[in-house]
């Protein structure tokens, strides 16, 4: 997803507001989760998000999202955020975020998500890393792994 950052996206010091970026992260993440699950999804959690560099009004914000891991009813989506200066083409990696989405059935109960078919080494690496993050995430909120 690519968005030009407009004045309405600014904070009170004139750079892009972090909340604007978080909203776009959840938007692109939910699109990817929805396309994989083909059922309603909700955001169950958003992992820690660090902003490495400011994003400026006029920058093109580029968000790339991928499904990293599917468990039973939940899946992890990773979103990489980059800002591109449209005049120079300079690209800065401004942050990466991992989100967990849960598929819901018609009664809004968690429902099974289709398995992920891993084809490339990159997909296998992402899967293994996401599996570890899931363990940590559930431990931190005191949930038993199933
Ligand atoms: C997400 C939600 C449906 C989970 O409900 P629940 O009663 O905990 O359901 P379950 O115990 O069956 O867990 C369902 C899955 O969610 C995962 N999960 C639940 N809470 C989680 C959390 N905080 N972080 C990561 N995963 C979580 C579980 O691990 C499980 O995954 P699995 O089936 O792949 O093993 C429920 O907490 C909810 O509706 N939250 C509000 C979501 C929402 O409205 N988001 C938008 C912003 S308000």
PDB file of C-alpha atoms and ligand atoms in Angstrom:
ATOM      1  CA  UNK A   1       0.000   0.000   0.000  1.00  0.00           C
ATOM      2  CA  UNK A   2       1.350   3.447  -0.864  1.00  0.00           C
ATOM      3  CA  UNK A   3       0.036   6.728   0.533  1.00  0.00           C
ATOM      4  CA  UNK A   4       1.244  10.277   0.014  1.00  0.00           C
ATOM      5  CA  UNK A   5       1.477  11.967   3.394  1.00  0.00           C
ATOM      6  CA  UNK A   6      -0.739  15.045   3.432  1.00  0.00           C
ATOM      7  CA  UNK A   7      -1.055  17.995   5.841  1.00  0.00           C
ATOM      8  CA  UNK A   8      -3.988  16.250   7.563  1.00  0.00           C
ATOM      9  CA  UNK A   9      -1.559  13.441   8.553  1.00  0.00           C
ATOM     10  CA  UNK A  10       0.676  15.814  10.552  1.00  0.00           C
ATOM     11  CA  UNK A  11       1.292  16.135  14.258  1.00  0.00           C
ATOM     12  CA  UNK A  12       1.678  19.539  15.899  1.00  0.00           C
ATOM     13  CA  UNK A  13       5.360  19.809  14.964  1.00  0.00           C
ATOM     14  CA  UNK A  14       4.644  19.345  11.267  1.00  0.00           C
ATOM     15  CA  UNK A  15       5.927  15.786  10.750  1.00  0.00           C
ATOM     16  CA  UNK A  16       3.691  12.773  10.251  1.00  0.00           C
ATOM     17  CA  UNK A  17       1.730  11.737  13.355  1.00  0.00           C
ATOM     18  CA  UNK A  18       2.662   8.275  14.664  1.00  0.00           C
ATOM     19  CA  UNK A  19      -1.033   7.413  14.999  1.00  0.00           C
ATOM     20  CA  UNK A  20      -1.493   7.940  11.248  1.00  0.00           C
ATOM     21  CA  UNK A  21       1.162   5.326  10.577  1.00  0.00           C
ATOM     22  CA  UNK A  22      -0.286   2.899  13.133  1.00  0.00           C
ATOM     23  CA  UNK A  23      -3.707   3.179  11.509  1.00  0.00           C
ATOM     24  CA  UNK A  24      -2.242   2.425   8.068  1.00  0.00           C
ATOM     25  CA  UNK A  25      -0.293  -0.533   9.493  1.00  0.00           C
ATOM     26  CA  UNK A  26      -3.493  -2.050  10.893  1.00  0.00           C
ATOM     27  CA  UNK A  27      -5.308  -1.301   7.632  1.00  0.00           C
ATOM     28  CA  UNK A  28      -2.790  -3.062   5.399  1.00  0.00           C
ATOM     29  CA  UNK A  29      -2.348  -5.872   7.947  1.00  0.00           C
ATOM     30  CA  UNK A  30      -6.069  -6.543   8.070  1.00  0.00           C
ATOM     31  CA  UNK A  31      -6.331  -6.571   4.268  1.00  0.00           C
ATOM     32  CA  UNK A  32      -3.646  -9.246   4.066  1.00  0.00           C
ATOM     33  CA  UNK A  33      -5.223 -11.257   6.906  1.00  0.00           C
ATOM     34  CA  UNK A  34      -8.663 -10.999   5.309  1.00  0.00           C
ATOM     35  CA  UNK A  35      -7.370 -12.085   1.900  1.00  0.00           C
ATOM     36  CA  UNK A  36      -5.761 -15.150   3.433  1.00  0.00           C
ATOM     37  CA  UNK A  37      -8.581 -16.100   5.818  1.00  0.00           C
ATOM     38  CA  UNK A  38     -11.528 -15.158   3.588  1.00  0.00           C
ATOM     39  CA  UNK A  39     -13.552 -14.629   6.747  1.00  0.00           C
ATOM     40  CA  UNK A  40     -13.945 -11.674   9.102  1.00  0.00           C
ATOM     41  CA  UNK A  41     -10.852 -10.878  11.107  1.00  0.00           C
ATOM     42  CA  UNK A  42     -10.130  -8.762  14.172  1.00  0.00           C
ATOM     43  CA  UNK A  43      -6.868  -7.386  15.453  1.00  0.00           C
ATOM     44  CA  UNK A  44      -6.024  -9.304  18.629  1.00  0.00           C
ATOM     45  CA  UNK A  45      -2.656  -7.675  19.268  1.00  0.00           C
ATOM     46  CA  UNK A  46      -0.073  -5.249  17.943  1.00  0.00           C
ATOM     47  CA  UNK A  47       3.511  -5.886  18.993  1.00  0.00           C
ATOM     48  CA  UNK A  48       5.941  -3.174  20.011  1.00  0.00           C
ATOM     49  CA  UNK A  49       6.462  -0.513  17.345  1.00  0.00           C
ATOM     50  CA  UNK A  50       9.520   1.728  17.159  1.00  0.00           C
ATOM     51  CA  UNK A  51       9.754   4.718  14.845  1.00  0.00           C
ATOM     52  CA  UNK A  52      13.351   4.864  13.591  1.00  0.00           C
ATOM     53  CA  UNK A  53      13.106   8.092  11.569  1.00  0.00           C
ATOM     54  CA  UNK A  54      10.588  10.885  11.170  1.00  0.00           C
ATOM     55  CA  UNK A  55       8.256  10.791   8.171  1.00  0.00           C
ATOM     56  CA  UNK A  56       7.631  14.122   6.450  1.00  0.00           C
ATOM     57  CA  UNK A  57       4.590  15.630   4.787  1.00  0.00           C
ATOM     58  CA  UNK A  58       5.010  14.954   1.053  1.00  0.00           C
ATOM     59  CA  UNK A  59       6.791  11.623   1.610  1.00  0.00           C
ATOM     60  CA  UNK A  60       5.336   8.494   0.043  1.00  0.00           C
ATOM     61  CA  UNK A  61       4.667   6.004   2.825  1.00  0.00           C
ATOM     62  CA  UNK A  62       5.113   2.439   1.559  1.00  0.00           C
ATOM     63  CA  UNK A  63       3.713  -0.431   3.605  1.00  0.00           C
ATOM     64  CA  UNK A  64       4.524  -4.026   2.678  1.00  0.00           C
ATOM     65  CA  UNK A  65       2.668  -6.742   4.554  1.00  0.00           C
ATOM     66  CA  UNK A  66       2.961 -10.518   4.605  1.00  0.00           C
ATOM     67  CA  UNK A  67       1.428 -13.397   6.507  1.00  0.00           C
ATOM     68  CA  UNK A  68       4.243 -14.932   8.499  1.00  0.00           C
ATOM     69  CA  UNK A  69       2.542 -17.591  10.547  1.00  0.00           C
ATOM     70  CA  UNK A  70      -0.831 -19.268  10.925  1.00  0.00           C
ATOM     71  CA  UNK A  71      -1.751 -21.217  14.048  1.00  0.00           C
ATOM     72  CA  UNK A  72      -5.372 -22.370  14.481  1.00  0.00           C
ATOM     73  CA  UNK A  73      -7.633 -19.342  14.514  1.00  0.00           C
ATOM     74  CA  UNK A  74      -4.904 -16.705  14.652  1.00  0.00           C
ATOM     75  CA  UNK A  75      -2.227 -15.505  12.271  1.00  0.00           C
ATOM     76  CA  UNK A  76       0.730 -13.158  12.444  1.00  0.00           C
ATOM     77  CA  UNK A  77       1.127 -10.445   9.827  1.00  0.00           C
ATOM     78  CA  UNK A  78       4.362  -8.476   9.514  1.00  0.00           C
ATOM     79  CA  UNK A  79       4.312  -4.932   8.143  1.00  0.00           C
ATOM     80  CA  UNK A  80       7.434  -3.132   6.946  1.00  0.00           C
ATOM     81  CA  UNK A  81       7.087   0.635   6.707  1.00  0.00           C
ATOM     82  CA  UNK A  82       9.272   2.743   4.433  1.00  0.00           C
ATOM     83  CA  UNK A  83       9.179   6.434   3.581  1.00  0.00           C
ATOM     84  CA  UNK A  84      10.240   7.520   0.109  1.00  0.00           C
ATOM     85  CA  UNK A  85      11.144  11.069  -0.798  1.00  0.00           C
ATOM     86  CA  UNK A  86       9.342  11.367  -4.151  1.00  0.00           C
ATOM     87  CA  UNK A  87      11.766  13.994  -5.474  1.00  0.00           C
ATOM     88  CA  UNK A  88      15.041  12.182  -4.753  1.00  0.00           C
ATOM     89  CA  UNK A  89      13.874   8.545  -4.565  1.00  0.00           C
ATOM     90  CA  UNK A  90      15.645   8.158  -1.208  1.00  0.00           C
ATOM     91  CA  UNK A  91      13.984   5.391   0.848  1.00  0.00           C
ATOM     92  CA  UNK A  92      14.177   5.101   4.649  1.00  0.00           C
ATOM     93  CA  UNK A  93      13.062   2.046   6.606  1.00  0.00           C
ATOM     94  CA  UNK A  94      11.044   3.727   9.342  1.00  0.00           C
ATOM     95  CA  UNK A  95       9.712   0.712  11.212  1.00  0.00           C
ATOM     96  CA  UNK A  96       8.452  -2.862  11.272  1.00  0.00           C
ATOM     97  CA  UNK A  97       5.479  -4.143  13.204  1.00  0.00           C
ATOM     98  CA  UNK A  98       3.956  -7.568  13.879  1.00  0.00           C
ATOM     99  CA  UNK A  99       0.239  -7.948  14.410  1.00  0.00           C
ATOM    100  CA  UNK A 100      -1.962 -10.890  15.340  1.00  0.00           C
ATOM    101  CA  UNK A 101      -5.352 -11.261  13.683  1.00  0.00           C
ATOM    102  CA  UNK A 102      -8.037 -13.751  14.638  1.00  0.00           C
ATOM    103  CA  UNK A 103     -10.570 -15.135  12.159  1.00  0.00           C
ATOM    104  CA  UNK A 104     -14.205 -14.957  13.254  1.00  0.00           C
ATOM    105  CA  UNK A 105     -17.207 -16.943  12.059  1.00  0.00           C
ATOM    106  CA  UNK A 106     -20.744 -15.638  11.522  1.00  0.00           C
ATOM    107  CA  UNK A 107     -21.367 -15.767  15.273  1.00  0.00           C
ATOM    108  CA  UNK A 108     -18.190 -13.744  15.883  1.00  0.00           C
ATOM    109  CA  UNK A 109     -16.457 -16.769  17.425  1.00  0.00           C
ATOM    110  CA  UNK A 110     -12.834 -17.629  16.555  1.00  0.00           C
ATOM    111  CA  UNK A 111     -12.725 -19.928  13.534  1.00  0.00           C
ATOM    112  CA  UNK A 112     -10.002 -21.994  11.867  1.00  0.00           C
ATOM    113  CA  UNK A 113      -7.777 -20.224   9.361  1.00  0.00           C
ATOM    114  CA  UNK A 114      -6.455 -22.012   6.230  1.00  0.00           C
ATOM    115  CA  UNK A 115      -2.920 -23.316   6.565  1.00  0.00           C
ATOM    116  CA  UNK A 116      -0.056 -21.387   5.045  1.00  0.00           C
ATOM    117  CA  UNK A 117       1.836 -23.084   2.215  1.00  0.00           C
ATOM    118  CA  UNK A 118       5.523 -22.338   2.680  1.00  0.00           C
ATOM    119  CA  UNK A 119       7.400 -22.316  -0.607  1.00  0.00           C
ATOM    120  CA  UNK A 120      10.550 -20.244  -0.280  1.00  0.00           C
ATOM    121  CA  UNK A 121      13.396 -20.193   2.248  1.00  0.00           C
ATOM    122  CA  UNK A 122      12.360 -16.652   3.126  1.00  0.00           C
ATOM    123  CA  UNK A 123       8.830 -17.826   3.975  1.00  0.00           C
ATOM    124  CA  UNK A 124      10.247 -20.664   6.082  1.00  0.00           C
ATOM    125  CA  UNK A 125      12.515 -18.234   7.953  1.00  0.00           C
ATOM    126  CA  UNK A 126       9.623 -15.862   8.616  1.00  0.00           C
ATOM    127  CA  UNK A 127       7.479 -18.763   9.826  1.00  0.00           C
ATOM    128  CA  UNK A 128      10.125 -19.952  12.305  1.00  0.00           C
ATOM    129  CA  UNK A 129      10.753 -16.441  13.648  1.00  0.00           C
ATOM    130  CA  UNK A 130       7.027 -15.751  13.982  1.00  0.00           C
ATOM    131  CA  UNK A 131       6.504 -19.021  15.844  1.00  0.00           C
ATOM    132  CA  UNK A 132       9.056 -17.881  18.443  1.00  0.00           C
ATOM    133  CA  UNK A 133       7.446 -14.432  18.694  1.00  0.00           C
ATOM    134  CA  UNK A 134       4.054 -16.084  19.273  1.00  0.00           C
ATOM    135  CA  UNK A 135       5.495 -18.056  22.204  1.00  0.00           C
ATOM    136  CA  UNK A 136       6.929 -14.896  23.754  1.00  0.00           C
ATOM    137  CA  UNK A 137       3.753 -12.913  23.118  1.00  0.00           C
ATOM    138  CA  UNK A 138       1.487 -15.488  24.759  1.00  0.00           C
ATOM    139  CA  UNK A 139       3.871 -15.917  27.686  1.00  0.00           C
ATOM    140  CA  UNK A 140       3.912 -12.142  28.240  1.00  0.00           C
ATOM    141  CA  UNK A 141       0.119 -11.982  28.492  1.00  0.00           C
ATOM    142  CA  UNK A 142      -0.075 -15.122  30.600  1.00  0.00           C
ATOM    143  CA  UNK A 143      -1.861 -17.292  28.020  1.00  0.00           C
ATOM    144  CA  UNK A 144      -1.236 -21.007  27.719  1.00  0.00           C
ATOM    145  CA  UNK A 145      -0.068 -22.207  24.305  1.00  0.00           C
ATOM    146  CA  UNK A 146      -2.462 -24.665  22.695  1.00  0.00           C
TER     147      UNK A 146
HETATM  148  C1  LIG B   1      -9.333 -11.638  19.645  1.00  0.00           C
HETATM  149  C2  LIG B   1     -10.475 -12.333  20.383  1.00  0.00           C
HETATM  150  C3  LIG B   1     -11.556 -12.774  19.372  1.00  0.00           C
HETATM  151  C4  LIG B   1      -9.884 -13.579  21.074  1.00  0.00           C
HETATM  152  O1  LIG B   1     -10.917 -14.127  21.845  1.00  0.00           O
HETATM  153  P1  LIG B   1     -10.604 -15.306  22.879  1.00  0.00           P
HETATM  154  O2  LIG B   1     -11.830 -15.498  23.679  1.00  0.00           O
HETATM  155  O3  LIG B   1      -9.334 -15.020  23.594  1.00  0.00           O
HETATM  156  O4  LIG B   1     -10.475 -16.521  21.903  1.00  0.00           O
HETATM  157  P2  LIG B   1      -9.585 -17.827  22.027  1.00  0.00           P
HETATM  158  O5  LIG B   1      -9.144 -18.069  23.440  1.00  0.00           O
HETATM  159  O6  LIG B   1     -10.347 -18.906  21.321  1.00  0.00           O
HETATM  160  O7  LIG B   1      -8.279 -17.480  21.169  1.00  0.00           O
HETATM  161  C5  LIG B   1      -8.386 -17.343  19.772  1.00  0.00           C
HETATM  162  C6  LIG B   1      -7.012 -17.125  19.198  1.00  0.00           C
HETATM  163  O8  LIG B   1      -6.607 -15.789  19.508  1.00  0.00           O
HETATM  164  C7  LIG B   1      -5.285 -15.817  20.036  1.00  0.00           C
HETATM  165  N1  LIG B   1      -5.203 -14.657  20.933  1.00  0.00           N
HETATM  166  C8  LIG B   1      -6.120 -14.266  21.816  1.00  0.00           C
HETATM  167  N2  LIG B   1      -5.723 -13.140  22.433  1.00  0.00           N
HETATM  168  C9  LIG B   1      -4.522 -12.836  21.891  1.00  0.00           C
HETATM  169  C10 LIG B   1      -3.598 -11.788  22.100  1.00  0.00           C
HETATM  170  N3  LIG B   1      -3.830 -10.817  22.997  1.00  0.00           N
HETATM  171  N4  LIG B   1      -2.477 -11.763  21.364  1.00  0.00           N
HETATM  172  C11 LIG B   1      -2.235 -12.727  20.461  1.00  0.00           C
HETATM  173  N5  LIG B   1      -3.069 -13.751  20.201  1.00  0.00           N
HETATM  174  C12 LIG B   1      -4.200 -13.796  20.923  1.00  0.00           C
HETATM  175  C13 LIG B   1      -5.179 -17.141  20.745  1.00  0.00           C
HETATM  176  O9  LIG B   1      -3.837 -17.525  20.900  1.00  0.00           O
HETATM  177  C14 LIG B   1      -5.918 -18.045  19.766  1.00  0.00           C
HETATM  178  O10 LIG B   1      -5.075 -18.376  18.671  1.00  0.00           O
HETATM  179  P3  LIG B   1      -5.044 -19.862  18.033  1.00  0.00           P
HETATM  180  O11 LIG B   1      -6.477 -20.328  17.867  1.00  0.00           O
HETATM  181  O12 LIG B   1      -4.382 -19.682  16.714  1.00  0.00           O
HETATM  182  O13 LIG B   1      -4.291 -20.719  18.980  1.00  0.00           O
HETATM  183  C15 LIG B   1     -11.129 -11.397  21.466  1.00  0.00           C
HETATM  184  O14 LIG B   1     -10.160 -11.107  22.459  1.00  0.00           O
HETATM  185  C16 LIG B   1     -11.656 -10.108  20.881  1.00  0.00           C
HETATM  186  O15 LIG B   1     -12.730 -10.080  20.272  1.00  0.00           O
HETATM  187  N6  LIG B   1     -10.909  -8.987  21.072  1.00  0.00           N
HETATM  188  C17 LIG B   1     -11.298  -7.709  20.486  1.00  0.00           C
HETATM  189  C18 LIG B   1     -10.762  -7.619  19.050  1.00  0.00           C
HETATM  190  C19 LIG B   1     -11.092  -6.292  18.418  1.00  0.00           C
HETATM  191  O16 LIG B   1     -12.226  -5.852  18.475  1.00  0.00           O
HETATM  192  N7  LIG B   1     -10.086  -5.660  17.828  1.00  0.00           N
HETATM  193  C20 LIG B   1     -10.233  -4.401  17.182  1.00  0.00           C
HETATM  194  C21 LIG B   1      -9.753  -3.291  18.037  1.00  0.00           C
HETATM  195  S1  LIG B   1     -10.913  -2.855  19.268  1.00  0.00           S
END
